[in-house]
Amino acid sequence: MPAEAKKTGLASGNGRIEAVEIDVAAKTAGRIKDILVNEGDFVTAGQIVAHMDTGVLEAQRREAEAYLRKAESGVATVHNQVAQRQSEKAASLALLTQREAEFTASQKRLSRSEPLAGMGAVSTQELDDDRAQALSSQAAIRAAKAQIAAAEAAIATAQSQEVEARSVVEATRATIERLQADIDDSALKATRDGRVQYRIAQPGEVVAGGGKVLNLLDLSDVYMTFFLPTVAAGRVAIGSEVRLVLDAAPEYVIPATVSFVADVAQFTPKTVETASERQKLMFRVKAQITPELLKKHIHTVKTGLPGMAYVRIDPRLEWPATLQVRLPQ
């Protein structure tokens, strides 16, 4: 620790500027059609950075659309069959009414013929004809009821077929939506504002599902990781102020905030027996630069730069003049 840091109640450690890395990857296996950005380019959230070849997916979608048209035609056919069966039932009901009326008339005629035949007013043949007519009308009623039952069964079958046909339509529409989603996902987009760090693959290459195409740096999430000994790490609180001084630009002092302190030492001797050895334990600390500051200087932010981080352990102490915030204009 520098002598000035000891005098002013500061803790310090060296580290490098880092940023969260984001991989842009293919959702499904396929061939890379083109890549629209180069290493070092800035991209914005939602920007299309590459395309996957969608020839196979588009052919599958056209096939599914043709099958959908066929399925919709099948629904219309079955729907017409349902209507036809319902008409047949209505006709059977009308016929039943007619047969019941005929049976009632034949019963009345028979009820008149029987006493008249006993008195010899009508012939036996006429009485037999009336009885036959009554029995025939009764049989016709049973036949009409059977036709109604058959029509109801046919309606139920046709309705079941219609439900099945509509299910095929819905399943096919879902397949089209899934294929369209895969086609849309074939336009690879940046999920956040940032800079292209690497082109991992090249146009024409075939990648597996989840295969990485580009690596981006999220320049809204930049920090420096450094290490502090036990005594200093124990006194650092989350939210403590930090000043970063980069080797490449020592004239600037960048403000940051402690966002993480490890609860386990990163450098631990195999056996820790003495107090002096325990003082050697080093804990990882992360100093986060505010997104507002990063956004203001986003085109000058560079990762990998080494430098020093100074932490003010006692918030009541003033920062020395050499560590007052100084930023590029």
CSV table of C-alpha atoms in Angstrom, one decimal:
chain,number,residue,atom,x,y,z
A,1,MET,CA,0.0,0.0,0.0
A,2,PRO,CA,1.4,3.5,-0.9
A,3,ALA,CA,2.6,5.6,2.0
A,4,GLU,CA,0.0,8.3,1.2
A,5,ALA,CA,-2.8,5.7,1.3
A,6,LYS,CA,-1.6,4.6,4.8
A,7,LYS,CA,-1.6,8.2,6.0
A,8,THR,CA,-5.0,9.1,4.7
A,9,GLY,CA,-6.8,5.9,5.8
A,10,LEU,CA,-7.1,4.4,2.3
A,11,ALA,CA,-6.8,0.9,1.2
A,12,SER,CA,-5.6,0.1,-2.3
A,13,GLY,CA,-5.0,-2.7,-4.7
A,14,ASN,CA,-4.2,-3.2,-8.3
A,15,GLY,CA,-6.5,-4.6,-10.9
A,16,ARG,CA,-7.8,-4.4,-14.4
A,17,ILE,CA,-10.9,-2.8,-16.0
A,18,GLU,CA,-13.4,-5.5,-16.8
A,19,ALA,CA,-16.9,-5.6,-18.3
A,20,VAL,CA,-19.7,-8.2,-18.4
A,21,GLU,CA,-19.4,-10.3,-21.5
A,22,ILE,CA,-22.5,-11.4,-23.5
A,23,ASP,CA,-22.5,-14.1,-26.2
A,24,VAL,CA,-24.7,-13.8,-29.2
A,25,ALA,CA,-25.6,-17.3,-30.1
A,26,ALA,CA,-27.8,-19.2,-32.6
A,27,LYS,CA,-31.0,-20.6,-31.0
A,28,THR,CA,-31.1,-23.6,-33.3
A,29,ALA,CA,-28.5,-25.4,-35.4
A,30,GLY,CA,-27.8,-23.9,-38.8
A,31,ARG,CA,-25.5,-22.1,-41.2
A,32,ILE,CA,-24.5,-18.5,-40.6
A,33,LYS,CA,-25.7,-16.4,-43.6
A,34,ASP,CA,-24.0,-13.2,-42.8
A,35,ILE,CA,-22.5,-11.1,-39.9
A,36,LEU,CA,-23.2,-7.4,-40.1
A,37,VAL,CA,-20.6,-6.1,-37.5
A,38,ASN,CA,-16.9,-6.3,-37.0
A,39,GLU,CA,-14.8,-6.4,-33.9
A,40,GLY,CA,-14.7,-3.1,-32.2
A,41,ASP,CA,-18.0,-1.9,-33.5
A,42,PHE,CA,-20.6,-0.4,-31.1
A,43,VAL,CA,-24.0,-2.0,-31.2
A,44,THR,CA,-27.3,-1.0,-29.5
A,45,ALA,CA,-29.9,-3.2,-27.8
A,46,GLY,CA,-32.1,-4.8,-30.4
A,47,GLN,CA,-29.7,-4.2,-33.3
A,48,ILE,CA,-29.5,-7.1,-35.8
A,49,VAL,CA,-25.9,-8.2,-35.9
A,50,ALA,CA,-26.1,-11.5,-37.9
A,51,HIS,CA,-28.4,-13.7,-39.8
A,52,MET,CA,-28.8,-17.5,-39.9
A,53,ASP,CA,-29.8,-19.2,-43.1
A,54,THR,CA,-33.6,-19.8,-42.9
A,55,GLY,CA,-34.1,-21.7,-46.2
A,56,VAL,CA,-35.1,-25.0,-44.4
A,57,LEU,CA,-37.3,-23.2,-41.9
A,58,GLU,CA,-39.1,-21.3,-44.6
A,59,ALA,CA,-39.8,-24.5,-46.6
A,60,GLN,CA,-41.1,-26.1,-43.4
A,61,ARG,CA,-43.4,-23.1,-42.8
A,62,ARG,CA,-44.8,-23.3,-46.4
A,63,GLU,CA,-45.4,-27.0,-45.9
A,64,ALA,CA,-47.3,-26.3,-42.7
A,65,GLU,CA,-49.3,-23.5,-44.3
A,66,ALA,CA,-50.4,-25.9,-47.1
A,67,TYR,CA,-51.3,-28.5,-44.4
A,68,LEU,CA,-53.3,-25.8,-42.6
A,69,ARG,CA,-55.3,-25.0,-45.7
A,70,LYS,CA,-56.1,-28.7,-46.1
A,71,ALA,CA,-57.1,-29.0,-42.4
A,72,GLU,CA,-59.3,-25.9,-42.7
A,73,SER,CA,-61.0,-27.5,-45.7
A,74,GLY,CA,-61.5,-30.7,-43.7
A,75,VAL,CA,-63.2,-28.6,-40.9
A,76,ALA,CA,-65.6,-27.1,-43.4
A,77,THR,CA,-66.5,-30.6,-44.8
A,78,VAL,CA,-67.1,-32.1,-41.4
A,79,HIS,CA,-69.1,-29.0,-40.4
A,80,ASN,CA,-71.4,-29.5,-43.4
A,81,GLN,CA,-71.7,-33.2,-42.4
A,82,VAL,CA,-72.9,-32.1,-39.0
A,83,ALA,CA,-75.5,-29.8,-40.5
A,84,GLN,CA,-76.6,-32.7,-42.9
A,85,ARG,CA,-77.0,-35.1,-40.0
A,86,GLN,CA,-79.0,-32.5,-38.0
A,87,SER,CA,-81.3,-32.1,-41.0
A,88,GLU,CA,-81.7,-35.8,-41.2
A,89,LYS,CA,-82.7,-35.9,-37.6
A,90,ALA,CA,-85.2,-33.1,-38.1
A,91,ALA,CA,-86.7,-35.1,-41.0
A,92,SER,CA,-86.9,-38.2,-38.8
A,93,LEU,CA,-88.6,-36.2,-36.1
A,94,ALA,CA,-91.2,-34.9,-38.6
A,95,LEU,CA,-91.7,-38.5,-39.9
A,96,LEU,CA,-92.2,-39.7,-36.3
A,97,THR,CA,-94.9,-37.1,-35.8
A,98,GLN,CA,-96.6,-38.2,-38.9
A,99,ARG,CA,-96.4,-41.9,-37.9
A,100,GLU,CA,-97.8,-41.1,-34.5
A,101,ALA,CA,-100.7,-39.3,-36.1
A,102,GLU,CA,-101.4,-42.2,-38.4
A,103,PHE,CA,-101.2,-44.6,-35.4
A,104,THR,CA,-103.7,-42.5,-33.5
A,105,ALA,CA,-106.1,-42.5,-36.5
A,106,SER,CA,-105.8,-46.2,-37.0
A,107,GLN,CA,-106.4,-46.8,-33.2
A,108,LYS,CA,-109.6,-44.7,-33.4
A,109,ARG,CA,-110.7,-46.6,-36.5
A,110,LEU,CA,-110.1,-49.9,-34.9
A,111,SER,CA,-112.0,-48.9,-31.8
A,112,ARG,CA,-115.0,-48.1,-33.9
A,113,SER,CA,-114.7,-51.2,-36.1
A,114,GLU,CA,-114.6,-53.7,-33.3
A,115,PRO,CA,-118.1,-53.0,-31.8
A,116,LEU,CA,-119.6,-52.7,-35.3
A,117,ALA,CA,-118.1,-56.0,-36.3
A,118,GLY,CA,-119.7,-57.6,-33.2
A,119,MET,CA,-123.1,-56.3,-34.4
A,120,GLY,CA,-122.4,-57.4,-38.0
A,121,ALA,CA,-122.4,-53.8,-39.3
A,122,VAL,CA,-118.9,-54.3,-40.8
A,123,SER,CA,-117.3,-57.3,-42.3
A,124,THR,CA,-114.6,-59.4,-40.6
A,125,GLN,CA,-112.2,-58.5,-43.4
A,126,GLU,CA,-112.6,-54.8,-42.7
A,127,LEU,CA,-111.9,-55.4,-39.0
A,128,ASP,CA,-108.8,-57.3,-39.9
A,129,ASP,CA,-107.7,-54.5,-42.2
A,130,ASP,CA,-108.1,-52.0,-39.4
A,131,ARG,CA,-106.1,-54.1,-37.0
A,132,ALA,CA,-103.4,-54.6,-39.5
A,133,GLN,CA,-103.3,-50.9,-40.1
A,134,ALA,CA,-102.9,-50.2,-36.4
A,135,LEU,CA,-100.1,-52.7,-36.1
A,136,SER,CA,-98.4,-51.3,-39.2
A,137,SER,CA,-98.6,-47.7,-37.8
A,138,GLN,CA,-97.1,-48.9,-34.5
A,139,ALA,CA,-94.2,-50.5,-36.3
A,140,ALA,CA,-93.7,-47.4,-38.4
A,141,ILE,CA,-93.4,-45.4,-35.1
A,142,ARG,CA,-90.7,-47.8,-33.9
A,143,ALA,CA,-88.9,-47.4,-37.2
A,144,ALA,CA,-89.0,-43.6,-37.1
A,145,LYS,CA,-87.6,-43.7,-33.5
A,146,ALA,CA,-84.8,-45.9,-34.7
A,147,GLN,CA,-84.0,-43.4,-37.5
A,148,ILE,CA,-83.9,-40.6,-34.9
A,149,ALA,CA,-81.5,-42.6,-32.8
A,150,ALA,CA,-79.3,-43.3,-35.8
A,151,ALA,CA,-79.4,-39.6,-36.8
A,152,GLU,CA,-78.3,-38.6,-33.2
A,153,ALA,CA,-75.4,-41.1,-33.3
A,154,ALA,CA,-74.4,-39.8,-36.7
A,155,ILE,CA,-74.5,-36.2,-35.3
A,156,ALA,CA,-72.3,-37.2,-32.4
A,157,THR,CA,-69.8,-38.9,-34.7
A,158,ALA,CA,-69.7,-35.9,-37.0
A,159,GLN,CA,-69.3,-33.4,-34.1
A,160,SER,CA,-66.5,-35.5,-32.7
A,161,GLN,CA,-64.8,-35.5,-36.2
A,162,GLU,CA,-65.3,-31.7,-36.3
A,163,VAL,CA,-63.6,-31.3,-32.9
A,164,GLU,CA,-60.7,-33.5,-34.1
A,165,ALA,CA,-60.4,-31.5,-37.3
A,166,ARG,CA,-60.4,-28.2,-35.5
A,167,SER,CA,-57.7,-29.6,-33.2
A,168,VAL,CA,-55.6,-30.4,-36.2
A,169,VAL,CA,-56.1,-26.8,-37.4
A,170,GLU,CA,-55.0,-25.4,-34.1
A,171,ALA,CA,-51.9,-27.7,-33.9
A,172,THR,CA,-50.9,-26.7,-37.4
A,173,ARG,CA,-51.3,-23.0,-36.6
A,174,ALA,CA,-49.1,-23.6,-33.5
A,175,THR,CA,-46.5,-25.3,-35.8
A,176,ILE,CA,-46.5,-22.3,-38.1
A,177,GLU,CA,-46.1,-19.9,-35.2
A,178,ARG,CA,-43.2,-22.0,-33.8
A,179,LEU,CA,-41.5,-22.0,-37.2
A,180,GLN,CA,-42.1,-18.3,-37.6
A,181,ALA,CA,-40.5,-17.7,-34.2
A,182,ASP,CA,-37.5,-19.8,-35.2
A,183,ILE,CA,-37.2,-17.7,-38.4
A,184,ASP,CA,-37.5,-14.5,-36.4
A,185,ASP,CA,-34.8,-15.8,-33.9
A,186,SER,CA,-32.6,-16.4,-36.9
A,187,ALA,CA,-32.0,-12.7,-37.0
A,188,LEU,CA,-29.4,-12.5,-34.2
A,189,LYS,CA,-29.8,-9.3,-32.1
A,190,ALA,CA,-27.7,-7.6,-29.5
A,191,THR,CA,-29.4,-7.8,-26.2
A,192,ARG,CA,-27.7,-4.7,-24.8
A,193,ASP,CA,-25.7,-1.7,-25.8
A,194,GLY,CA,-22.0,-2.6,-26.1
A,195,ARG,CA,-19.0,-3.2,-28.2
A,196,VAL,CA,-18.2,-6.3,-30.3
A,197,GLN,CA,-15.2,-8.0,-28.8
A,198,TYR,CA,-14.8,-11.1,-30.9
A,199,ARG,CA,-16.3,-12.7,-34.0
A,200,ILE,CA,-16.3,-16.3,-32.8
A,201,ALA,CA,-17.6,-17.7,-36.1
A,202,GLN,CA,-17.7,-16.6,-39.7
A,203,PRO,CA,-20.3,-16.5,-42.5
A,204,GLY,CA,-20.8,-20.0,-44.1
A,205,GLU,CA,-19.9,-21.9,-40.9
A,206,VAL,CA,-22.4,-24.3,-39.4
A,207,VAL,CA,-23.1,-24.0,-35.7
A,208,ALA,CA,-25.0,-26.1,-33.3
A,209,GLY,CA,-28.0,-25.0,-31.3
A,210,GLY,CA,-26.6,-22.5,-28.8
A,211,GLY,CA,-23.4,-22.1,-30.9
A,212,LYS,CA,-21.7,-18.7,-30.3
A,213,VAL,CA,-21.3,-16.3,-33.1
A,214,LEU,CA,-20.3,-13.0,-31.5
A,215,ASN,CA,-19.0,-11.9,-28.1
A,216,LEU,CA,-20.1,-8.5,-26.8
A,217,LEU,CA,-18.9,-6.3,-24.0
A,218,ASP,CA,-21.7,-4.7,-22.0
A,219,LEU,CA,-20.3,-1.2,-21.5
A,220,SER,CA,-23.0,-0.3,-19.1
A,221,ASP,CA,-21.6,-2.8,-16.6
A,222,VAL,CA,-17.9,-2.0,-16.2
A,223,TYR,CA,-15.9,-2.6,-13.0
A,224,MET,CA,-12.4,-3.2,-11.6
A,225,THR,CA,-11.6,-6.3,-9.6
A,226,PHE,CA,-8.8,-6.0,-7.1
A,227,PHE,CA,-7.6,-7.7,-3.9
A,228,LEU,CA,-7.3,-6.4,-0.3
A,229,PRO,CA,-5.6,-8.0,2.7
A,230,THR,CA,-7.7,-9.2,5.7
A,231,VAL,CA,-7.6,-6.0,7.8
A,232,ALA,CA,-8.5,-3.7,4.9
A,233,ALA,CA,-11.2,-6.0,3.4
A,234,GLY,CA,-12.8,-6.3,6.8
A,235,ARG,CA,-13.3,-2.6,7.0
A,236,VAL,CA,-14.7,-2.1,3.5
A,237,ALA,CA,-18.4,-1.8,3.3
A,238,ILE,CA,-20.7,-2.3,0.3
A,239,GLY,CA,-21.2,1.1,-1.2
A,240,SER,CA,-17.9,2.5,-0.1
A,241,GLU,CA,-16.4,5.1,-2.4
A,242,VAL,CA,-13.5,4.1,-4.7
A,243,ARG,CA,-11.2,6.0,-6.9
A,244,LEU,CA,-9.7,4.3,-10.0
A,245,VAL,CA,-6.4,5.5,-11.6
A,246,LEU,CA,-5.5,3.7,-14.8
A,247,ASP,CA,-1.8,3.2,-15.9
A,248,ALA,CA,-2.7,4.4,-19.4
A,249,ALA,CA,-4.2,7.6,-18.2
A,250,PRO,CA,-2.8,8.6,-14.7
A,251,GLU,CA,-4.0,12.1,-15.1
A,252,TYR,CA,-7.7,11.0,-14.7
A,253,VAL,CA,-9.3,9.8,-11.5
A,254,ILE,CA,-12.5,7.8,-12.0
A,255,PRO,CA,-15.1,7.5,-9.3
A,256,ALA,CA,-16.6,4.0,-8.5
A,257,THR,CA,-18.4,2.2,-5.7
A,258,VAL,CA,-17.7,-1.1,-3.9
A,259,SER,CA,-20.4,-3.5,-5.2
A,260,PHE,CA,-18.9,-6.8,-3.9
A,261,VAL,CA,-16.6,-8.1,-1.2
A,262,ALA,CA,-15.8,-11.8,-1.2
A,263,ASP,CA,-16.7,-13.7,1.9
A,264,VAL,CA,-13.9,-16.3,1.3
A,265,ALA,CA,-10.2,-15.4,0.9
A,266,GLN,CA,-8.9,-16.0,-2.6
A,267,PHE,CA,-5.3,-16.6,-1.4
A,268,THR,CA,-5.2,-19.0,1.5
A,269,PRO,CA,-2.2,-20.8,2.9
A,270,LYS,CA,-2.6,-24.6,3.4
A,271,THR,CA,-2.3,-24.0,7.2
A,272,VAL,CA,-3.0,-20.7,8.9
A,273,GLU,CA,-1.5,-20.8,12.5
A,274,THR,CA,-0.1,-17.3,13.2
A,275,ALA,CA,-1.6,-13.9,13.2
A,276,SER,CA,1.0,-12.7,10.6
A,277,GLU,CA,0.0,-15.5,8.2
A,278,ARG,CA,-3.7,-14.5,8.6
A,279,GLN,CA,-2.8,-11.0,7.6
A,280,LYS,CA,-1.6,-12.4,4.2
A,281,LEU,CA,-5.1,-13.6,3.3
A,282,MET,CA,-6.4,-11.6,0.3
A,283,PHE,CA,-10.1,-11.0,-0.4
A,284,ARG,CA,-11.6,-10.1,-3.8
A,285,VAL,CA,-13.3,-6.7,-4.1
A,286,LYS,CA,-15.3,-5.3,-7.0
A,287,ALA,CA,-15.6,-1.6,-7.7
A,288,GLN,CA,-18.4,-0.7,-10.0
A,289,ILE,CA,-18.5,2.4,-12.3
A,290,THR,CA,-21.9,4.1,-12.4
A,291,PRO,CA,-23.9,3.4,-15.7
A,292,GLU,CA,-24.5,7.2,-16.0
A,293,LEU,CA,-20.8,7.9,-16.2
A,294,LEU,CA,-20.2,5.0,-18.5
A,295,LYS,CA,-23.0,6.2,-20.9
A,296,LYS,CA,-21.4,9.6,-21.0
A,297,HIS,CA,-18.0,8.3,-22.0
A,298,ILE,CA,-19.1,5.0,-23.7
A,299,HIS,CA,-16.9,5.5,-26.8
A,300,THR,CA,-13.7,5.9,-24.7
A,301,VAL,CA,-14.3,2.9,-22.3
A,302,LYS,CA,-11.8,0.2,-22.8
A,303,THR,CA,-11.5,-3.1,-20.9
A,304,GLY,CA,-8.3,-4.8,-19.9
A,305,LEU,CA,-6.5,-1.6,-18.8
A,306,PRO,CA,-4.5,-2.1,-15.6
A,307,GLY,CA,-4.6,0.4,-12.8
A,308,MET,CA,-5.0,1.1,-9.1
A,309,ALA,CA,-8.1,1.2,-7.0
A,310,TYR,CA,-8.2,3.3,-3.8
A,311,VAL,CA,-10.9,2.6,-1.2
A,312,ARG,CA,-11.8,5.1,1.5
A,313,ILE,CA,-12.3,3.0,4.6
A,314,ASP,CA,-13.4,5.8,6.8
A,315,PRO,CA,-16.1,7.8,5.1
A,316,ARG,CA,-15.4,10.8,7.4
A,317,LEU,CA,-12.0,11.4,5.8
A,318,GLU,CA,-11.6,13.7,2.8
A,319,TRP,CA,-10.0,12.4,-0.4
A,320,PRO,CA,-6.5,13.7,-0.9
A,321,ALA,CA,-6.0,16.2,-3.7
A,322,THR,CA,-4.3,13.6,-5.9
A,323,LEU,CA,-7.4,11.5,-5.8
A,324,GLN,CA,-10.1,14.1,-6.5
A,325,VAL,CA,-12.3,13.1,-9.4
A,326,ARG,CA,-10.8,14.2,-12.7
A,327,LEU,CA,-12.5,13.1,-15.9
A,328,PRO,CA,-11.9,13.7,-19.6
A,329,GLN,CA,-14.0,16.4,-21.2
